[in-house]
XYZ file of C-alpha atoms in Angstrom:
336
model
C -51.857 45.872 159.251
C -52.184 46.493 162.799
C -50.067 49.389 164.426
C -46.827 48.017 165.678
C -45.651 48.608 169.322
C -42.665 50.330 168.015
C -44.705 52.916 166.338
C -46.887 53.239 169.263
C -43.980 53.715 171.533
C -41.861 56.103 169.349
C -45.158 58.015 168.740
C -45.551 58.584 172.473
C -41.922 59.742 172.801
C -42.424 62.230 170.209
C -45.883 63.459 171.239
C -44.179 64.152 175.042
C -42.329 67.015 173.483
C -43.727 70.458 172.424
C -44.712 70.775 168.523
C -43.113 74.026 167.088
C -45.856 74.366 164.564
C -48.600 74.884 166.987
C -47.529 78.818 167.737
C -47.599 80.400 164.264
C -46.566 83.718 165.616
C -43.420 82.266 167.223
C -42.762 79.954 164.383
C -42.857 82.921 161.708
C -40.767 85.181 164.202
C -37.911 82.364 164.487
C -37.904 81.917 160.626
C -37.581 85.534 159.866
C -34.567 86.041 162.383
C -32.827 82.912 161.742
C -29.544 81.975 159.970
C -29.978 80.107 156.887
C -30.051 76.222 157.836
C -27.276 73.921 156.976
C -27.580 70.553 155.408
C -26.937 67.455 157.503
C -24.081 65.415 156.739
C -24.832 61.743 155.147
C -24.792 59.299 158.070
C -21.706 56.820 158.423
C -24.015 53.906 157.205
C -24.970 55.609 154.091
C -21.283 56.669 153.371
C -20.167 52.972 153.572
C -22.895 52.068 151.156
C -22.670 54.578 148.382
C -20.511 56.823 146.490
C -21.577 60.640 147.168
C -20.844 63.503 144.867
C -21.675 66.936 145.847
C -22.039 69.232 143.092
C -23.134 72.930 142.696
C -26.109 73.764 140.273
C -27.185 77.515 139.937
C -25.249 78.326 143.373
C -27.225 75.287 145.082
C -25.777 72.020 146.313
C -26.857 68.712 144.599
C -26.146 65.464 145.956
C -25.744 62.314 143.772
C -25.432 58.972 145.490
C -24.749 55.466 143.466
C -24.723 52.244 145.387
C -21.236 50.945 145.811
C -22.835 47.476 145.009
C -24.021 46.809 141.714
C -26.838 49.156 141.194
C -29.997 48.834 139.109
C -30.907 51.346 136.198
C -33.450 53.352 138.095
C -32.758 57.114 139.135
C -34.591 58.395 141.971
C -34.956 62.253 142.165
C -35.589 62.732 145.897
C -37.164 66.127 147.206
C -36.791 66.480 150.840
C -39.567 67.701 153.373
C -39.333 70.591 155.792
C -42.137 72.797 155.199
C -40.498 74.477 152.258
C -38.658 76.343 155.082
C -35.986 73.833 156.750
C -33.310 71.886 155.353
C -32.507 68.235 154.725
C -31.868 66.693 157.854
C -30.826 63.327 159.251
C -34.233 61.557 158.943
C -34.117 62.414 155.105
C -30.795 60.630 154.838
C -32.590 57.592 156.468
C -35.126 57.589 153.847
C -32.817 57.751 151.112
C -30.610 55.056 152.318
C -33.644 52.842 152.566
C -34.798 53.620 149.032
C -31.035 52.686 147.798
C -31.237 49.465 149.812
C -34.875 48.638 148.245
C -34.081 49.494 144.908
C -30.499 49.460 143.983
C -31.178 53.130 142.584
C -28.924 55.930 142.029
C -30.415 59.020 143.892
C -30.340 62.734 143.129
C -31.028 64.992 146.210
C -31.035 68.505 145.475
C -30.721 71.110 148.097
C -33.336 73.593 146.419
C -33.872 77.189 147.937
C -36.051 77.618 151.044
C -38.503 80.286 152.318
C -38.626 82.690 153.619
C -35.373 83.781 151.918
C -36.899 82.334 148.677
C -40.209 81.401 147.165
C -41.477 78.604 145.037
C -40.584 80.662 141.859
C -36.841 80.322 142.496
C -37.164 76.666 143.674
C -39.046 75.525 140.498
C -36.685 77.070 138.216
C -33.720 75.114 140.048
C -35.621 71.862 140.074
C -36.275 72.050 136.221
C -32.728 72.481 135.825
C -31.839 69.656 138.075
C -34.185 67.223 136.231
C -32.998 68.222 132.874
C -29.424 67.256 134.377
C -31.029 63.912 135.577
C -32.420 63.469 132.070
C -28.916 63.881 130.357
C -28.028 60.688 132.204
C -31.033 58.714 132.462
C -34.060 58.056 130.177
C -37.371 59.406 131.696
C -38.846 55.812 131.801
C -36.231 54.878 134.330
C -36.715 58.081 136.566
C -38.886 58.202 139.594
C -39.782 61.296 141.513
C -39.810 60.595 145.605
C -40.413 63.019 148.428
C -41.725 63.571 151.709
C -44.088 65.962 153.124
C -43.524 69.292 151.222
C -41.124 67.583 149.107
C -43.810 65.033 148.012
C -46.119 68.085 147.300
C -43.073 69.385 145.322
C -42.936 66.329 143.366
C -46.419 66.516 142.112
C -45.972 70.456 141.500
C -42.640 69.612 139.664
C -44.310 67.120 137.256
C -47.014 69.733 136.305
C -44.271 72.310 135.652
C -42.676 69.440 133.584
C -45.821 69.316 131.478
C -45.874 72.937 131.056
C -42.033 73.061 130.005
C -42.882 70.218 127.520
C -40.180 68.061 129.183
C -40.715 64.158 129.414
C -42.413 62.879 132.664
C -40.955 60.650 135.025
C -42.078 56.923 134.977
C -43.669 57.121 138.657
C -44.091 59.310 141.682
C -43.764 57.889 145.056
C -44.973 60.310 147.620
C -44.497 60.032 151.444
C -47.127 61.872 153.615
C -47.654 64.455 150.524
C -48.338 67.940 151.498
C -50.523 68.617 148.649
C -52.555 71.578 149.826
C -50.570 74.038 151.870
C -53.978 75.638 153.276
C -54.892 72.460 154.932
C -58.678 73.189 154.405
C -60.136 69.844 155.579
C -62.277 69.909 158.862
C -61.122 66.464 159.781
C -57.622 67.803 160.359
C -58.944 69.094 163.715
C -59.747 65.535 165.024
C -56.225 64.141 163.690
C -54.231 66.942 165.191
C -53.831 65.798 168.793
C -52.450 62.470 167.369
C -49.726 63.877 165.122
C -46.658 64.567 167.108
C -44.677 66.214 164.556
C -46.956 68.651 162.522
C -49.601 71.577 163.726
C -51.680 73.362 161.128
C -51.153 76.966 162.451
C -47.339 76.928 161.567
C -47.734 74.956 158.760
C -50.029 77.051 156.960
C -47.545 80.169 157.747
C -44.776 78.124 156.120
C -47.001 77.544 152.964
C -47.775 81.417 152.847
C -43.830 82.141 152.966
C -43.408 79.833 150.179
C -46.035 81.481 147.954
C -44.563 84.848 148.545
C -46.666 87.459 147.122
C -48.792 84.592 145.121
C -51.734 82.866 146.484
C -51.289 79.683 148.637
C -53.932 78.217 146.350
C -51.710 78.654 143.322
C -51.140 75.044 141.785
C -47.429 75.422 141.736
C -47.687 75.665 145.583
C -50.686 73.459 146.334
C -50.625 71.080 143.525
C -54.008 69.644 144.212
C -55.647 72.709 142.315
C -53.239 71.937 139.500
C -53.992 69.759 136.385
C -54.109 65.976 137.549
C -54.719 64.262 134.078
C -51.862 62.881 132.197
C -49.613 62.422 135.267
C -47.393 59.255 135.898
C -48.609 56.416 138.087
C -48.242 57.493 141.764
C -48.219 55.669 144.846
C -48.926 57.681 148.216
C -48.033 56.350 151.634
C -49.428 58.159 154.576
C -50.537 57.328 158.306
C -53.804 57.717 159.872
C -52.446 59.843 162.689
C -50.994 62.247 160.081
C -52.671 65.464 159.611
C -52.352 65.658 155.945
C -54.348 62.560 155.656
C -57.909 64.152 154.806
C -56.295 66.343 151.865
C -54.267 63.308 150.817
C -57.546 61.736 150.374
C -59.318 64.381 148.404
C -56.193 64.553 146.126
C -56.471 60.889 145.320
C -60.009 61.244 144.742
C -59.291 64.001 142.154
C -56.535 62.506 140.474
C -58.355 59.265 139.843
C -61.312 61.171 138.636
C -58.934 62.686 136.255
C -57.948 59.272 135.044
C -54.821 58.822 137.142
C -53.273 55.475 138.298
C -53.058 56.079 141.903
C -52.642 53.742 144.741
C -53.178 54.935 148.336
C -51.437 53.250 151.211
C -52.787 53.997 154.622
C -51.061 53.087 157.961
C -52.956 52.898 161.122
C -51.724 55.157 163.734
C -48.658 55.899 161.885
C -47.726 59.630 161.957
C -46.094 62.185 159.669
C -43.428 61.090 157.502
C -43.168 57.477 159.664
C -40.784 56.085 156.723
C -37.988 57.696 158.321
C -38.238 55.783 161.347
C -36.861 52.651 159.336
C -36.810 50.249 162.069
C -40.556 50.074 162.502
C -42.584 47.292 160.686
C -44.578 49.876 158.969
C -41.773 51.695 157.514
C -40.214 48.281 156.359
C -43.544 47.472 154.713
C -43.398 50.893 152.795
C -40.122 49.929 151.280
C -41.211 46.293 150.835
C -44.146 47.648 148.530
C -41.549 50.058 146.778
C -39.535 47.003 145.893
C -42.865 45.564 144.130
C -43.766 48.804 142.528
C -40.203 49.222 140.728
C -39.953 45.337 140.415
C -36.636 45.274 142.259
C -37.682 42.270 144.322
C -34.623 40.283 143.067
C -31.991 43.191 144.023
C -30.104 42.505 147.112
C -27.269 44.483 148.794
C -24.805 42.792 151.114
C -24.021 44.588 154.224
C -20.593 44.007 155.758
C -20.125 43.887 159.579
C -19.464 47.573 160.122
C -22.320 48.927 157.962
C -24.611 46.272 159.671
C -23.665 47.531 163.180
C -24.192 51.192 162.385
C -27.510 50.581 160.433
C -28.950 48.244 163.201
C -32.338 49.305 164.603
C -31.122 49.523 168.320
C -28.219 52.050 167.246
C -30.673 53.954 165.049
C -33.406 54.268 167.662
C -30.758 55.304 170.172
C -29.446 58.088 167.823
C -32.977 59.206 167.101
C -34.008 59.599 170.738
C -30.730 61.317 171.458
C -31.212 63.814 168.573
C -34.783 64.096 169.614
C -33.687 65.359 172.779
C -31.197 67.790 171.460
C -33.809 69.064 169.122
C -32.701 67.745 166.124
C -33.642 64.462 163.968
C -37.251 63.176 163.775
C -38.394 66.093 165.693
C -37.429 68.620 162.896
C -39.181 66.396 160.307
C -41.029 69.200 158.661
C -44.103 68.938 156.242
């Protein structure tokens, strides 16, 4: 599809702001002196559509969201992005809301431990426990792992960890702008970098190193493109051509297909990193339409009442996004 005017305008707005990943020294210094980040609250539109439970597991929060309308039997384990160093923020809730509307699924959204206070070791152990809890309620053939950016890379790494732990694998992986190699080695990234308003390689590489801790960033549990790709569930990857993870995503897809995997790659012209959070854009709407087809939930419909429709409308969402952008929140903080 051709790039929409919505994507072009929003990209221009975002590119007019500084990219916090551009300066790795400042980026790391800010992380090391910070207070631990807080989770953004679910938006009003989502609270009107879902029953939201907030539990604790191993000292970390886990959200469970169930549609107030009749639900399907799908269960999505959603792993948020944020470069493994930033918490779940408003755009992640927007993605979760759209997934629920498209599929009628119940969603589990774990608040996993972040770097630099933690490493992948603690996060992997926590996420395996989260998945075991999901399996206690839902058969694996009705479970989907889905995530954005770092969360999407984590989905792949978690699936590989499930193989090692002899846990049943989920039915499908749905990956948004997946960060599958934290070293970001592809030379083509240099050509894409000026077009990506949300991500820059210098700071992202630092975040990957912090996530790896004392281990190598090439460890498959950190960069799953180097891990075993045979035997993984079917997966669909969604990415924009103005997203600096694109070259490494293409390499990952080639490796997975060579290993015998069933892999769908969906590229969107001039779309930027995790554009799916901008749900009002035609590109994002197309992503969720494709997911309905993938999970065969085309017949699922959710009826929105007047208040929910108002707070969910594209003009209201766009105004909120621009407001948050000016305040240093929202899509500007949608990390890898």
